[in-house]
């Protein structure tokens, strides 16, 4: 029996042992009480646990969310070597539990606890953690280097914490991190290189922070980021500096910031961007370069800004754009007035312009939108739509329109037809506001025969492009009318922007037709450079808005001299420098004139040089021919100013030729010549035998006293004649001896004296100045009786041709290459040329009886040649080697 007992005891013992053993196994392997298990997943959430229940070792995913656990749970997990996912959301943890001592755990979720910081030491070296969720805690501080051991981390969520700043180099070892979420924190500065190390990051979320300062290079090193969310911050501007490093960015959202500025070139480094959200910002205008480089953009959201201005080129490079949201802005003239502002958006499918300030639609507004399917124009007070405005959008199906202010004149009938045929009508509510009897009626009910004139303003006088002079006032005029006439308001725009405090004068006048017209005059009282630009007037009334053409106003300033030439006096052979410079806008052109003309002797002789850059004007080797008034003109579109300077060239008095001794037969006439030059013109004094000569009936001086004419020489006229010349540079003297021979009888053929008896030609070449004077003496017998002492005659000057300036200058180089004779270019030039350069000799050969020779002789002075007292007593004798009648002098007139 005892044996049996013993056996049974043993059995019991074994049984107890096995029961104990079994219960231990059950504790280790069974699904914990209250929890739910499914394969390796153990769900112990929402069980109000204050401590961790026994968890089977095989657990791979453990959910302990919604309990009352604190961080003293660490020990409990040490045995759970297969655990990969642990959820501890919504517990009472105040610190990150130190549970990560083994290699297996990959994901921990600690959302909605009371964790206040992330300190160093929580994570072991080579920590296998791939996902760490810490949303909705109270994390304020992340210690420097706290994440260094999380080298395998792929996802880190820190949304809804209280992080104000992140330590530098925090992410140095997170090269595997792909997603980093920091939404709803209190970050306000993103320092440069903050995210250094995140080379494989693809998504960064920073929404709902206080970010107002993104430093240059903030995102540097983001080689893989394709999504960046910065919505709901306080970012003011976009600049290239902080965009640096975002080469791979595809989606960028910046909605709900206060962005008003997009710096030039901001997008240069993120040309792969496809989706850009800038809605709910403070943008005012889209310039040509605002989105420069974003050639791959597909979605652009600009809704809820203050955009009123979109320049023609703004979207011209976005060939791939599919969706464009411009709703809730202040767009008006872009659609009302511009020609094809969206014309390059051939791939656009959805386009919203809802809730803008569009009152009318230009026929070219939607040009080029060939693939557009959906167009939203609701919440604009549209009154009119120009015909063909929608012709460019053959694929349009959803056309949203809800205007109740349509102008139901004849111009809208096309729209009725278009809506009926082309689009789904359910998106459209369009009713008339005019004419009054049609108010509230749907345009689909309009009848073609009952439509009338347009009460919309029509511009009848557009402002005109012009130049305005700085400091003066400028006016721009704009007139409009409508039928029937309706009160209009004018708005003036400059470069598509408003003009602050414009001075505007408006009135209403009756045109000839009896039709009233309203006129607005924009007055710019004191034009400055800032006033230049394109001006446009916009006329509105209750029925619509009309745009005038744009008038360009260019501001010019009157030229003003910086340097003016001064009067100069030089000696021959010296160099003359004249200075002239002027300023103005545009920069004036400088030009020179001499004596009001363009004939510069110095230029012809290649002695003149104008240096435009230094505003200098040079004449080298000055000659007396260079003398005159030099005018420097500075000219620009505002006007011309002129400065004059007188150039005087001094030359010593000199004799052009040596005086020669002469013989004359008593009773004949003789001419003594003293041909001189010098500048200023020398004063000439004749002396006979040392006594100054005074003019008498028989002695007179002409050609500026260079010729002494003695009529009817007498023996007392014989003697020594001296010619003394003086100017500022000195005095010179020359002399000649006159011998008077006994008289010889002369036969004057009476026949020859009838009609034109004598033509005396004198060619006096004094330097370059060749003067031809023809005097025809008509001898009239009738007159003979009245003049006893001499053969009857009267003098008539038939022609005086002079061929040089009025300048009483004498020129020494009488063999000048630009002799007037050569210049004359007439059929008789050969004969004339025979005089060229030889008057010296020839005039000596010519036996002058009556001399009519002047170095210069404007017509009035020619009459002075012969003193009136002398006229009756001229004795004419022909004794010349030239046959005067062969000369044709008239051809010389005007040969300059
Ligand atoms: C965690 O345990 C330690 C000692 O084991 C204790 O001092 C501490 O108060 C516990 N923490 C909480 C939050 O209960
Ligand atoms: C990284 O792990 C090592 C070894 O486990 C530890 O000594 C160190 O404190 C950890 N570093 C941090 C920043 O947690
Ligand atoms: C991270 O990026 C580097 C190159 O930047 C690459 O070699 C590596 O494979 C990437 N790692 C992962 C996990 O994508
Ligand atoms: C459109 O017209 C309505 C009433 O006519 C007015 O209240 C509203 O401000 C107008 N909207 C715009 C954008 O002009
Ligand atoms: C035009 O407007 C002025 C002032 O705004 C008003 O006095 C006048 O009666 C209006 N005229 C018409 C025809 O509406
Ligand atoms: C109206 O303005 C125009 C343009 O300034 C002016 O010529 C005209 O005299 C003005 N009429 C009245 C009645 O003031
Ligand atoms: C015009 O403007 C300039 C610069 O603002 C000023 O110096 C000048 O006095 C003004 N002239 C008049 C007539 O107002
Ligand atoms: C330059 O000369 C002219 C005429 O010779 C004279 O009218 C003018 O006053 C002179 N100018 C100066 C600055 O001396
Ligand atoms: C400058 O000279 C030209 C002719 O050379 C003359 O017409 C003009 O009146 C002169 N102007 C002045 C300011 O002296």
JSON list of N, CA and C and ligand atoms in Angstrom, two decimals, residues 70-72 94, ligand 1:
[
{"chain": "A", "resi": 70, "resn": "UNK", "atom": "N", "xyz": [3.36, 54.34, -17.68]},
{"chain": "A", "resi": 70, "resn": "UNK", "atom": "CA", "xyz": [4.41, 55.35, -17.66]},
{"chain": "A", "resi": 70, "resn": "UNK", "atom": "C", "xyz": [5.70, 54.72, -18.14]},
{"chain": "A", "resi": 71, "resn": "UNK", "atom": "N", "xyz": [6.74, 55.47, -18.07]},
{"chain": "A", "resi": 71, "resn": "UNK", "atom": "CA", "xyz": [7.96, 55.00, -18.72]},
{"chain": "A", "resi": 71, "resn": "UNK", "atom": "C", "xyz": [8.62, 53.85, -17.96]},
{"chain": "A", "resi": 72, "resn": "UNK", "atom": "N", "xyz": [8.12, 53.49, -16.75]},
{"chain": "A", "resi": 72, "resn": "UNK", "atom": "CA", "xyz": [8.72, 52.37, -16.03]},
{"chain": "A", "resi": 72, "resn": "UNK", "atom": "C", "xyz": [8.35, 51.02, -16.65]},
{"chain": "A", "resi": 94, "resn": "UNK", "atom": "N", "xyz": [6.42, 60.22, -19.71]},
{"chain": "A", "resi": 94, "resn": "UNK", "atom": "CA", "xyz": [7.01, 61.55, -19.67]},
{"chain": "A", "resi": 94, "resn": "UNK", "atom": "C", "xyz": [8.40, 61.57, -20.31]},
{"chain": "B", "resi": 1, "resn": "LIG", "atom": "C1", "xyz": [9.37, 54.74, -11.98]},
{"chain": "B", "resi": 1, "resn": "LIG", "atom": "O1", "xyz": [10.05, 53.90, -11.03]},
{"chain": "B", "resi": 1, "resn": "LIG", "atom": "C2", "xyz": [10.91, 54.61, -10.18]},
{"chain": "B", "resi": 1, "resn": "LIG", "atom": "C3", "xyz": [11.61, 53.59, -9.29]},
{"chain": "B", "resi": 1, "resn": "LIG", "atom": "O2", "xyz": [11.46, 52.34, -9.78]},
{"chain": "B", "resi": 1, "resn": "LIG", "atom": "C4", "xyz": [10.09, 55.60, -9.40]},
{"chain": "B", "resi": 1, "resn": "LIG", "atom": "O3", "xyz": [10.95, 56.30, -8.56]},
{"chain": "B", "resi": 1, "resn": "LIG", "atom": "C5", "xyz": [9.33, 56.50, -10.30]},
{"chain": "B", "resi": 1, "resn": "LIG", "atom": "O4", "xyz": [8.50, 57.36, -9.58]},
{"chain": "B", "resi": 1, "resn": "LIG", "atom": "C6", "xyz": [8.49, 55.72, -11.25]},
{"chain": "B", "resi": 1, "resn": "LIG", "atom": "N1", "xyz": [7.91, 56.66, -12.22]},
{"chain": "B", "resi": 1, "resn": "LIG", "atom": "C7", "xyz": [6.64, 56.80, -12.33]},
{"chain": "B", "resi": 1, "resn": "LIG", "atom": "C8", "xyz": [6.19, 57.81, -13.35]},
{"chain": "B", "resi": 1, "resn": "LIG", "atom": "O5", "xyz": [5.86, 56.12, -11.73]}
]
